[in-house]
mmCIF file of C-alpha atoms in Angstrom:
data_model
loop_
_atom_site.group_PDB
_atom_site.id
_atom_site.type_symbol
_atom_site.label_atom_id
_atom_site.label_comp_id
_atom_site.label_asym_id
_atom_site.label_seq_id
_atom_site.Cartn_x
_atom_site.Cartn_y
_atom_site.Cartn_z
ATOM 1 C CA MET A 224 0.000 0.000 0.000
ATOM 2 C CA PRO A 225 1.294 3.486 -0.758
ATOM 3 C CA VAL A 226 2.377 5.395 2.240
ATOM 4 C CA SER A 227 0.279 8.513 2.745
ATOM 5 C CA ARG A 228 2.272 11.670 2.882
ATOM 6 C CA SER A 229 1.435 14.918 4.523
ATOM 7 C CA HIS A 230 1.202 17.936 2.290
ATOM 8 C CA PRO A 231 3.855 20.387 3.397
ATOM 9 C CA ALA A 232 2.764 23.086 0.969
ATOM 10 C CA SER A 233 0.213 24.603 3.304
ATOM 11 C CA GLY A 234 2.430 24.438 6.364
ATOM 12 C CA GLU A 235 5.775 25.194 4.769
ATOM 13 C CA GLY A 236 4.732 27.458 1.913
ATOM 14 C CA GLN A 237 4.395 30.498 4.098
ATOM 15 C CA PRO A 238 7.814 30.140 5.804
ATOM 16 C CA ARG A 239 9.426 29.543 2.428
ATOM 17 C CA ARG A 240 7.794 32.650 1.037
ATOM 18 C CA ALA A 241 8.817 34.611 4.121
ATOM 19 C CA ASP A 242 12.405 33.436 3.670
ATOM 20 C CA ARG A 243 12.337 34.725 0.092
ATOM 21 C CA LEU A 244 10.860 38.083 1.037
ATOM 22 C CA LEU A 245 12.824 38.793 4.214
ATOM 23 C CA PRO A 246 16.171 39.865 2.648
ATOM 24 C CA GLY A 247 14.505 42.457 0.416
ATOM 25 C CA LEU A 248 12.179 43.762 3.123
ATOM 26 C CA ALA A 249 15.071 44.033 5.584
ATOM 27 C CA THR A 250 17.084 45.931 2.968
ATOM 28 C CA ALA A 251 14.156 48.309 2.421
ATOM 29 C CA ALA A 252 13.860 48.845 6.182
ATOM 30 C CA VAL A 253 17.535 49.787 6.517
ATOM 31 C CA ALA A 254 17.290 52.129 3.532
ATOM 32 C CA LEU A 255 14.160 53.700 4.990
ATOM 33 C CA VAL A 256 15.960 54.515 8.232
ATOM 34 C CA ALA A 257 18.716 56.145 6.174
ATOM 35 C CA ALA A 258 16.149 58.147 4.177
ATOM 36 C CA PHE A 259 14.524 59.476 7.343
ATOM 37 C CA LEU A 260 17.917 60.369 8.806
ATOM 38 C CA VAL A 261 18.832 62.340 5.685
ATOM 39 C CA HIS A 262 15.466 64.125 5.859
ATOM 40 C CA ALA A 263 16.046 64.939 9.540
ATOM 41 C CA VAL A 264 19.426 66.465 8.760
ATOM 42 C CA VAL A 265 18.311 68.193 5.528
ATOM 43 C CA PRO A 266 14.545 68.831 5.891
ATOM 44 C CA VAL A 267 14.252 70.223 2.359
ATOM 45 C CA LEU A 268 14.858 66.688 1.043
ATOM 46 C CA PRO A 269 11.642 64.648 1.510
ATOM 47 C CA ALA A 270 12.143 61.177 2.947
ATOM 48 C CA MET A 271 10.116 59.644 0.106
ATOM 49 C CA THR A 272 12.354 61.233 -2.499
ATOM 50 C CA MET A 273 15.428 60.002 -0.652
ATOM 51 C CA ALA A 274 13.968 56.491 -0.573
ATOM 52 C CA VAL A 275 13.831 56.460 -4.380
ATOM 53 C CA VAL A 276 17.316 57.953 -4.661
ATOM 54 C CA LEU A 277 18.765 55.355 -2.285
ATOM 55 C CA GLY A 278 17.023 52.636 -4.262
ATOM 56 C CA VAL A 279 18.594 53.854 -7.493
ATOM 57 C CA LEU A 280 22.011 54.050 -5.824
ATOM 58 C CA ALA A 281 21.624 50.547 -4.432
ATOM 59 C CA ALA A 282 20.751 49.237 -7.884
ATOM 60 C CA ASN A 283 23.804 50.775 -9.548
ATOM 61 C CA LEU A 284 26.635 50.341 -7.041
ATOM 62 C CA PRO A 285 28.610 47.147 -7.773
ATOM 63 C CA LEU A 286 28.034 44.996 -4.672
ATOM 64 C CA ALA A 287 24.670 46.506 -3.772
ATOM 65 C CA GLY A 288 23.472 46.051 -7.346
ATOM 66 C CA VAL A 289 24.174 42.323 -7.208
ATOM 67 C CA TRP A 290 22.240 42.069 -3.933
ATOM 68 C CA THR A 291 19.192 44.067 -5.060
ATOM 69 C CA ALA A 292 19.005 42.202 -8.363
ATOM 70 C CA GLY A 293 19.473 38.817 -6.716
ATOM 71 C CA ARG A 294 18.479 37.605 -3.295
ATOM 72 C CA ALA A 295 16.758 40.820 -2.252
ATOM 73 C CA ARG A 296 14.682 41.143 -5.431
ATOM 74 C CA PRO A 297 11.550 39.173 -4.338
ATOM 75 C CA GLY A 298 11.148 41.245 -1.177
ATOM 76 C CA LEU A 299 11.808 44.515 -2.985
ATOM 77 C CA ASP A 300 9.230 43.662 -5.642
ATOM 78 C CA PHE A 301 6.762 42.772 -2.880
ATOM 79 C CA ALA A 302 7.377 46.157 -1.261
ATOM 80 C CA GLY A 303 6.982 48.022 -4.552
ATOM 81 C CA LYS A 304 3.631 46.390 -5.220
ATOM 82 C CA HIS A 305 1.881 45.446 -1.987
ATOM 83 C CA LEU A 306 3.286 47.946 0.513
ATOM 84 C CA MET A 307 2.516 50.664 -2.027
ATOM 85 C CA ARG A 308 -1.159 49.706 -1.867
ATOM 86 C CA GLY A 309 -1.171 49.861 1.921
ATOM 87 C CA GLY A 310 0.387 53.315 1.764
ATOM 88 C CA ILE A 311 -2.278 54.483 -0.688
ATOM 89 C CA VAL A 312 -5.021 53.355 1.712
ATOM 90 C CA LEU A 313 -3.489 55.339 4.581
ATOM 91 C CA LEU A 314 -2.984 58.349 2.312
ATOM 92 C CA GLY A 315 -6.745 58.840 2.618
ATOM 93 C CA LEU A 316 -6.308 59.813 6.271
ATOM 94 C CA LYS A 317 -4.654 63.038 5.121
ATOM 95 C CA VAL A 318 -7.658 64.172 3.073
ATOM 96 C CA SER A 319 -10.609 65.892 4.709
ATOM 97 C CA VAL A 320 -13.620 66.581 2.514
ATOM 98 C CA MET A 321 -14.400 69.595 4.704
ATOM 99 C CA ASP A 322 -11.001 71.136 3.973
ATOM 100 C CA VAL A 323 -11.478 70.524 0.264
ATOM 101 C CA LEU A 324 -14.959 72.068 0.229
ATOM 102 C CA GLY A 325 -13.563 75.029 2.151
ATOM 103 C CA LEU A 326 -11.684 76.088 -0.976
ATOM 104 C CA GLY A 327 -14.960 77.039 -2.676
ATOM 105 C CA TRP A 328 -16.576 75.773 -5.855
ATOM 106 C CA LEU A 329 -14.470 77.917 -8.204
ATOM 107 C CA SER A 330 -11.230 76.565 -6.759
ATOM 108 C CA LEU A 331 -12.519 72.990 -7.009
ATOM 109 C CA VAL A 332 -13.422 73.509 -10.655
ATOM 110 C CA LEU A 333 -10.015 75.050 -11.366
ATOM 111 C CA ILE A 334 -8.110 72.239 -9.639
ATOM 112 C CA THR A 335 -10.139 69.598 -11.433
ATOM 113 C CA GLY A 336 -9.492 71.411 -14.705
ATOM 114 C CA VAL A 337 -5.746 71.511 -14.010
ATOM 115 C CA VAL A 338 -5.714 67.767 -13.302
ATOM 116 C CA ALA A 339 -7.692 66.988 -16.455
ATOM 117 C CA ALA A 340 -5.588 69.270 -18.660
ATOM 118 C CA SER A 341 -2.350 68.015 -17.089
ATOM 119 C CA PHE A 342 -3.369 64.410 -17.609
ATOM 120 C CA GLY A 343 -4.399 64.903 -21.226
ATOM 121 C CA GLY A 344 -1.467 67.169 -22.060
ATOM 122 C CA THR A 345 1.118 64.909 -20.458
ATOM 123 C CA TYR A 346 -0.299 61.850 -22.204
ATOM 124 C CA LEU A 347 -0.177 63.604 -25.570
ATOM 125 C CA ILE A 348 3.357 64.878 -24.985
ATOM 126 C CA SER A 349 4.486 61.380 -24.005
ATOM 127 C CA ARG A 350 2.982 59.894 -27.145
ATOM 128 C CA LEU A 351 4.542 62.648 -29.292
ATOM 129 C CA PHE A 352 7.890 61.541 -27.867
ATOM 130 C CA ARG A 353 6.925 58.002 -28.911
ATOM 131 C CA LEU A 354 6.645 56.553 -25.427
ATOM 132 C CA PRO A 355 4.583 53.342 -25.207
ATOM 133 C CA PRO A 356 0.900 53.865 -24.303
ATOM 134 C CA VAL A 357 1.361 52.164 -20.929
ATOM 135 C CA THR A 358 4.296 54.416 -20.000
ATOM 136 C CA ALA A 359 2.433 57.500 -21.235
ATOM 137 C CA LEU A 360 -0.590 56.570 -19.113
ATOM 138 C CA LEU A 361 1.441 56.089 -15.948
ATOM 139 C CA VAL A 362 3.497 59.250 -16.469
ATOM 140 C CA ALA A 363 0.316 61.272 -17.054
ATOM 141 C CA THR A 364 -1.279 59.812 -13.929
ATOM 142 C CA GLY A 365 1.711 60.402 -11.701
ATOM 143 C CA PHE A 366 2.352 63.941 -12.918
ATOM 144 C CA SER A 367 -1.266 65.083 -12.750
ATOM 145 C CA ILE A 368 -2.484 63.534 -9.466
ATOM 146 C CA CYS A 369 -0.098 62.407 -6.735
ATOM 147 C CA GLY A 370 3.141 60.997 -8.017
ATOM 148 C CA ALA A 371 4.202 57.427 -7.335
ATOM 149 C CA SER A 372 1.059 56.638 -5.329
ATOM 150 C CA ALA A 373 -1.144 57.357 -8.328
ATOM 151 C CA ILE A 374 1.170 55.363 -10.591
ATOM 152 C CA GLY A 375 0.870 52.363 -8.277
ATOM 153 C CA ALA A 376 -2.904 52.670 -8.110
ATOM 154 C CA ILE A 377 -3.485 52.902 -11.849
ATOM 155 C CA ALA A 378 -0.944 50.147 -12.543
ATOM 156 C CA ALA A 379 -2.958 47.849 -10.292
ATOM 157 C CA VAL A 380 -6.282 48.827 -11.855
ATOM 158 C CA ARG A 381 -4.980 48.349 -15.400
ATOM 159 C CA ARG A 382 -2.996 45.222 -14.480
ATOM 160 C CA ILE A 383 0.222 46.784 -15.714
ATOM 161 C CA ARG A 384 3.380 44.850 -14.963
ATOM 162 C CA HIS A 385 5.372 45.956 -11.951
ATOM 163 C CA VAL A 386 8.500 46.423 -14.076
ATOM 164 C CA ASP A 387 6.667 48.928 -16.284
ATOM 165 C CA THR A 388 6.124 51.273 -13.331
ATOM 166 C CA VAL A 389 9.849 51.767 -12.698
ATOM 167 C CA LEU A 390 10.520 54.412 -15.360
ATOM 168 C CA PRO A 391 7.402 56.537 -14.590
ATOM 169 C CA VAL A 392 8.257 56.531 -10.873
ATOM 170 C CA ALA A 393 11.833 57.600 -11.642
ATOM 171 C CA LEU A 394 10.599 60.437 -13.870
ATOM 172 C CA VAL A 395 8.001 61.730 -11.418
ATOM 173 C CA THR A 396 10.572 61.665 -8.619
ATOM 174 C CA LEU A 397 13.145 63.487 -10.721
ATOM 175 C CA CYS A 398 10.746 66.258 -11.759
ATOM 176 C CA GLY A 399 9.313 66.588 -8.266
ATOM 177 C CA THR A 400 12.833 67.029 -6.920
ATOM 178 C CA LEU A 401 13.499 69.586 -9.643
ATOM 179 C CA ALA A 402 10.463 71.544 -8.427
ATOM 180 C CA ILE A 403 11.895 71.720 -4.903
ATOM 181 C CA GLY A 404 15.008 73.456 -6.175
ATOM 182 C CA VAL A 405 13.605 75.596 -8.988
ATOM 183 C CA LEU A 406 10.131 76.881 -8.077
ATOM 184 C CA PRO A 407 11.106 78.780 -4.882
ATOM 185 C CA LEU A 408 13.627 80.737 -6.973
ATOM 186 C CA LEU A 409 10.752 82.123 -9.064
ATOM 187 C CA VAL A 410 8.823 83.759 -6.195
ATOM 188 C CA HIS A 411 10.523 87.152 -6.473
ATOM 189 C CA PRO A 412 10.924 87.313 -10.277
ATOM 190 C CA LEU A 413 7.212 86.507 -10.690
ATOM 191 C CA GLN A 414 6.256 88.710 -7.692
ATOM 192 C CA LEU A 415 4.129 85.979 -6.138
ATOM 193 C CA THR A 416 2.428 86.394 -2.776
ATOM 194 C CA ALA A 417 2.693 83.536 -0.280
ATOM 195 C CA PRO A 418 -0.910 82.301 -0.912
ATOM 196 C CA VAL A 419 -0.434 82.350 -4.697
ATOM 197 C CA PHE A 420 2.883 80.532 -4.396
ATOM 198 C CA GLY A 421 1.322 77.933 -2.104
ATOM 199 C CA ALA A 422 -1.619 77.358 -4.430
ATOM 200 C CA TRP A 423 0.792 77.054 -7.360
ATOM 201 C CA ILE A 424 2.863 74.422 -5.583
ATOM 202 C CA GLY A 425 -0.225 72.473 -4.526
ATOM 203 C CA ALA A 426 -1.599 72.530 -8.065
ATOM 204 C CA SER A 427 1.578 71.551 -9.900
ATOM 205 C CA VAL A 428 4.028 69.561 -7.741
ATOM 206 C CA HIS A 429 3.562 65.819 -7.848
ATOM 207 C CA ASP A 430 4.117 64.150 -4.457
ATOM 208 C CA VAL A 431 2.706 65.339 -1.106
ATOM 209 C CA GLY A 432 6.151 65.355 0.516
ATOM 210 C CA GLN A 433 7.578 67.347 -2.371
ATOM 211 C CA VAL A 434 4.732 69.860 -2.007
ATOM 212 C CA VAL A 435 5.519 70.342 1.679
ATOM 213 C CA ALA A 436 9.255 70.679 1.034
ATOM 214 C CA THR A 437 8.699 73.281 -1.697
ATOM 215 C CA ALA A 438 5.887 75.330 -0.149
ATOM 216 C CA GLN A 439 7.428 75.672 3.307
ATOM 217 C CA THR A 440 10.173 77.845 1.810
ATOM 218 C CA ALA A 441 7.596 80.661 1.622
ATOM 219 C CA GLY A 442 6.217 80.253 5.157
ATOM 220 C CA THR A 443 3.159 78.804 6.851
ATOM 221 C CA ALA A 444 0.601 80.734 4.770
ATOM 222 C CA ALA A 445 1.972 79.180 1.579
ATOM 223 C CA LEU A 446 2.263 75.751 3.167
ATOM 224 C CA GLY A 447 -1.329 75.725 4.417
ATOM 225 C CA ILE A 448 -2.992 76.412 1.073
ATOM 226 C CA ALA A 449 -0.481 74.217 -0.784
ATOM 227 C CA VAL A 450 -1.385 71.155 1.270
ATOM 228 C CA VAL A 451 -5.151 71.667 0.859
ATOM 229 C CA VAL A 452 -4.876 72.192 -2.905
ATOM 230 C CA LYS A 453 -2.603 69.174 -3.216
ATOM 231 C CA LEU A 454 -4.916 66.931 -1.192
ATOM 232 C CA THR A 455 -7.782 68.014 -3.424
ATOM 233 C CA ARG A 456 -5.799 66.583 -6.325
ATOM 234 C CA VAL A 457 -5.166 63.432 -4.272
ATOM 235 C CA LEU A 458 -8.917 63.048 -3.748
ATOM 236 C CA LEU A 459 -9.325 62.770 -7.523
ATOM 237 C CA LEU A 460 -7.369 59.502 -7.421
ATOM 238 C CA ALA A 461 -10.558 57.576 -6.644
ATOM 239 C CA PRO A 462 -12.663 58.715 -9.647
ATOM 240 C CA VAL A 463 -9.675 58.447 -11.987
ATOM 241 C CA ALA A 464 -9.037 54.885 -10.777
ATOM 242 C CA ALA A 465 -12.723 54.069 -11.262
ATOM 243 C CA MET A 466 -12.632 55.378 -14.835
ATOM 244 C CA ALA A 467 -9.453 53.408 -15.529
ATOM 245 C CA GLY A 468 -11.052 50.270 -14.102
ATOM 246 C CA THR A 469 -14.184 50.731 -16.205
ATOM 247 C CA HIS A 470 -12.094 51.214 -19.338
ATOM 248 C CA GLN A 471 -10.092 48.082 -18.532
ATOM 249 C CA ARG A 472 -13.265 46.001 -18.142
ATOM 250 C CA LEU A 473 -14.578 47.232 -21.479
ATOM 251 C CA ALA A 474 -11.250 46.378 -23.106
ATOM 252 C CA VAL A 475 -11.187 42.778 -21.831
ATOM 253 C CA ARG A 476 -11.878 40.384 -24.681
ATOM 254 C CA PRO A 477 -13.193 36.828 -24.525
ATOM 255 C CA ASP A 478 -10.612 34.055 -24.207
ATOM 256 C CA SER A 479 -9.724 31.990 -27.237
ATOM 257 C CA ASP A 480 -12.189 29.262 -26.190
ATOM 258 C CA GLY A 481 -15.047 31.759 -26.308
ATOM 259 C CA THR A 482 -15.432 32.161 -22.560
ATOM 260 C CA ASP A 483 -15.128 35.543 -20.938
ATOM 261 C CA ALA A 484 -11.775 36.437 -19.481
ATOM 262 C CA LYS A 485 -11.704 37.311 -15.805
ATOM 263 C CA LEU A 486 -12.841 40.892 -15.482
ATOM 264 C CA PRO A 487 -10.810 43.245 -13.287
ATOM 265 C CA PRO A 488 -12.676 45.141 -10.559
ATOM 266 C CA VAL A 489 -13.905 48.612 -11.461
ATOM 267 C CA VAL A 490 -12.314 49.909 -8.261
ATOM 268 C CA PRO A 491 -9.719 47.731 -6.443
ATOM 269 C CA LEU A 492 -10.109 47.107 -2.741
ATOM 270 C CA PHE A 493 -7.167 49.322 -1.815
ATOM 271 C CA VAL A 494 -8.749 52.287 -3.639
ATOM 272 C CA LEU A 495 -11.991 51.622 -1.762
ATOM 273 C CA GLY A 496 -9.868 51.568 1.382
ATOM 274 C CA PHE A 497 -8.470 54.963 0.408
ATOM 275 C CA VAL A 498 -12.024 56.328 0.011
ATOM 276 C CA ALA A 499 -13.008 54.817 3.364
ATOM 277 C CA MET A 500 -10.054 56.534 5.065
ATOM 278 C CA VAL A 501 -11.055 59.853 3.475
ATOM 279 C CA GLY A 502 -14.557 59.371 4.882
ATOM 280 C CA LEU A 503 -13.180 58.464 8.303
ATOM 281 C CA ARG A 504 -10.918 61.521 8.385
ATOM 282 C CA SER A 505 -13.797 63.745 7.282
ATOM 283 C CA THR A 506 -15.999 62.683 10.206
ATOM 284 C CA GLY A 507 -13.589 64.257 12.679
ATOM 285 C CA TRP A 508 -13.813 61.172 14.888
ATOM 286 C CA VAL A 509 -10.131 60.262 14.569
ATOM 287 C CA SER A 510 -7.915 61.894 17.156
ATOM 288 C CA GLY A 511 -4.770 63.753 16.263
ATOM 289 C CA GLU A 512 -2.619 61.020 17.794
ATOM 290 C CA TRP A 513 -4.153 58.349 15.544
ATOM 291 C CA LEU A 514 -3.813 60.586 12.502
ATOM 292 C CA GLU A 515 -0.151 61.105 13.340
ATOM 293 C CA ALA A 516 0.365 57.364 13.760
ATOM 294 C CA GLY A 517 -1.373 56.751 10.421
ATOM 295 C CA ALA A 518 0.869 59.327 8.748
ATOM 296 C CA VAL A 519 4.000 57.662 10.121
ATOM 297 C CA LEU A 520 2.845 54.206 8.992
ATOM 298 C CA GLN A 521 1.950 55.595 5.574
ATOM 299 C CA ASP A 522 5.438 57.055 5.208
ATOM 300 C CA VAL A 523 6.971 53.717 6.212
ATOM 301 C CA LEU A 524 4.908 51.753 3.682
ATOM 302 C CA LEU A 525 5.344 54.220 0.828
ATOM 303 C CA GLY A 526 9.024 54.732 1.594
ATOM 304 C CA ALA A 527 9.711 50.984 1.486
ATOM 305 C CA ALA A 528 7.700 50.727 -1.724
ATOM 306 C CA LEU A 529 9.572 53.577 -3.367
ATOM 307 C CA PHE A 530 12.923 52.111 -2.384
ATOM 308 C CA GLY A 531 11.807 48.841 -3.948
ATOM 309 C CA LEU A 532 10.841 50.600 -7.167
ATOM 310 C CA GLY A 533 14.017 52.677 -7.223
ATOM 311 C CA SER A 534 16.151 49.565 -6.770
ATOM 312 C CA ALA A 535 14.922 48.310 -10.147
ATOM 313 C CA VAL A 536 16.249 51.366 -12.024
ATOM 314 C CA ARG A 537 19.452 50.686 -13.943
ATOM 315 C CA ILE A 538 21.103 53.984 -14.906
ATOM 316 C CA ARG A 539 22.831 52.526 -17.965
ATOM 317 C CA THR A 540 19.547 51.158 -19.304
ATOM 318 C CA LEU A 541 17.780 54.399 -18.449
ATOM 319 C CA LEU A 542 20.341 56.444 -20.385
ATOM 320 C CA LEU A 543 20.047 54.165 -23.396
ATOM 321 C CA THR A 544 16.263 53.890 -23.487
ATOM 322 C CA GLY A 545 14.985 56.786 -21.392
ATOM 323 C CA GLY A 546 16.234 59.843 -23.284
ATOM 324 C CA ARG A 547 12.893 60.472 -24.973
ATOM 325 C CA ALA A 548 11.106 59.770 -21.702
ATOM 326 C CA LEU A 549 13.216 62.377 -19.890
ATOM 327 C CA LEU A 550 12.483 65.022 -22.524
ATOM 328 C CA ALA A 551 8.779 64.176 -22.391
ATOM 329 C CA ALA A 552 8.814 64.448 -18.592
ATOM 330 C CA LEU A 553 10.521 67.854 -18.649
ATOM 331 C CA ALA A 554 8.062 69.165 -21.243
ATOM 332 C CA SER A 555 5.180 67.848 -19.146
ATOM 333 C CA TRP A 556 6.650 69.427 -16.025
ATOM 334 C CA LEU A 557 6.710 72.821 -17.740
ATOM 335 C CA LEU A 558 3.126 72.364 -18.932
ATOM 336 C CA ILE A 559 1.840 71.481 -15.462
ATOM 337 C CA ALA A 560 3.785 74.359 -13.888
ATOM 338 C CA ALA A 561 2.169 76.792 -16.323
ATOM 339 C CA LEU A 562 -1.330 75.372 -15.794
ATOM 340 C CA GLY A 563 -0.873 75.366 -12.032
ATOM 341 C CA LEU A 564 0.316 78.959 -11.953
ATOM 342 C CA ALA A 565 -2.667 80.135 -13.998
ATOM 343 C CA ALA A 566 -5.043 78.344 -11.620
ATOM 344 C CA ALA A 567 -3.202 79.632 -8.534
ATOM 345 C CA LEU A 568 -3.585 83.246 -9.618
ATOM 346 C CA LEU A 569 -7.369 82.704 -9.644
ATOM 347 C CA ILE A 570 -7.563 80.528 -6.509
ATOM 348 C CA ALA A 571 -5.607 82.856 -4.222
ATOM 349 C CA ARG A 572 -6.608 86.222 -5.661
#
């Protein structure tokens, strides 16, 4: 009689998977500590931006590159995909519907118009530079809404491969960092008041951390309006994700055997989680301590995710294949800066 054997897959599968993920997750944790330390020493450098930069450095230094491409890769890919989604959910705790409505209907219309025009303009520019449709979509999403978080959300909705998000994240990080250094230099030449400058930054800079780093150079008045305008753009992530999900469902074709392929959800669970967190924040029931804890956890999750994405960027490959993408990103950055400034002059007048 055959000897019955136990099935180790259920009992041992999880430890094996944990063993595969642990090196990459531990690497991301160490890098995240370094990113926060750099931010503490040089506050103008957002921790999230430093996480991407450290990831790129780790990918391109000789010994570190071997590690991130080898044993650490499964955990880093896990961080770039799954921890990103957790960070997007917690991002909702920063958005209060009451704060958004406090801007007034004209400001809401203007911000929505900037997002729509930025998205369409960036997509067209990317296609004019002959970027693939998937890359153009992700670049347009990241530039117009909320940087790498939006890229991760739309990539999940459209079932875009994780590797295809690397270049858009690198571009949105590069241009967001450029904004930190360049836009404050234009305050005096353009004779901008603090509220106008803040509204401009909120309407045109990509990532929340980059908005804070840029706007705080003009004081608290600029920072306050910049954050509210920016979070209004973040709130648009949910409807944009829903539209992307609907388009993806319509684009799904039957399988070769005539049966319907598995349809993607219109709105993924993590986007619904984001909406739920927005609703929770808007009730006013969450204490400041819990909001602070949520913000810290969000930074940890997004920082680890961004390090994971950055660690997949190979500079040599980027220089060979990303020249057109870089030019497209810079042209898009100029377009969004111009659109944001026009809106800011009306919002803060």
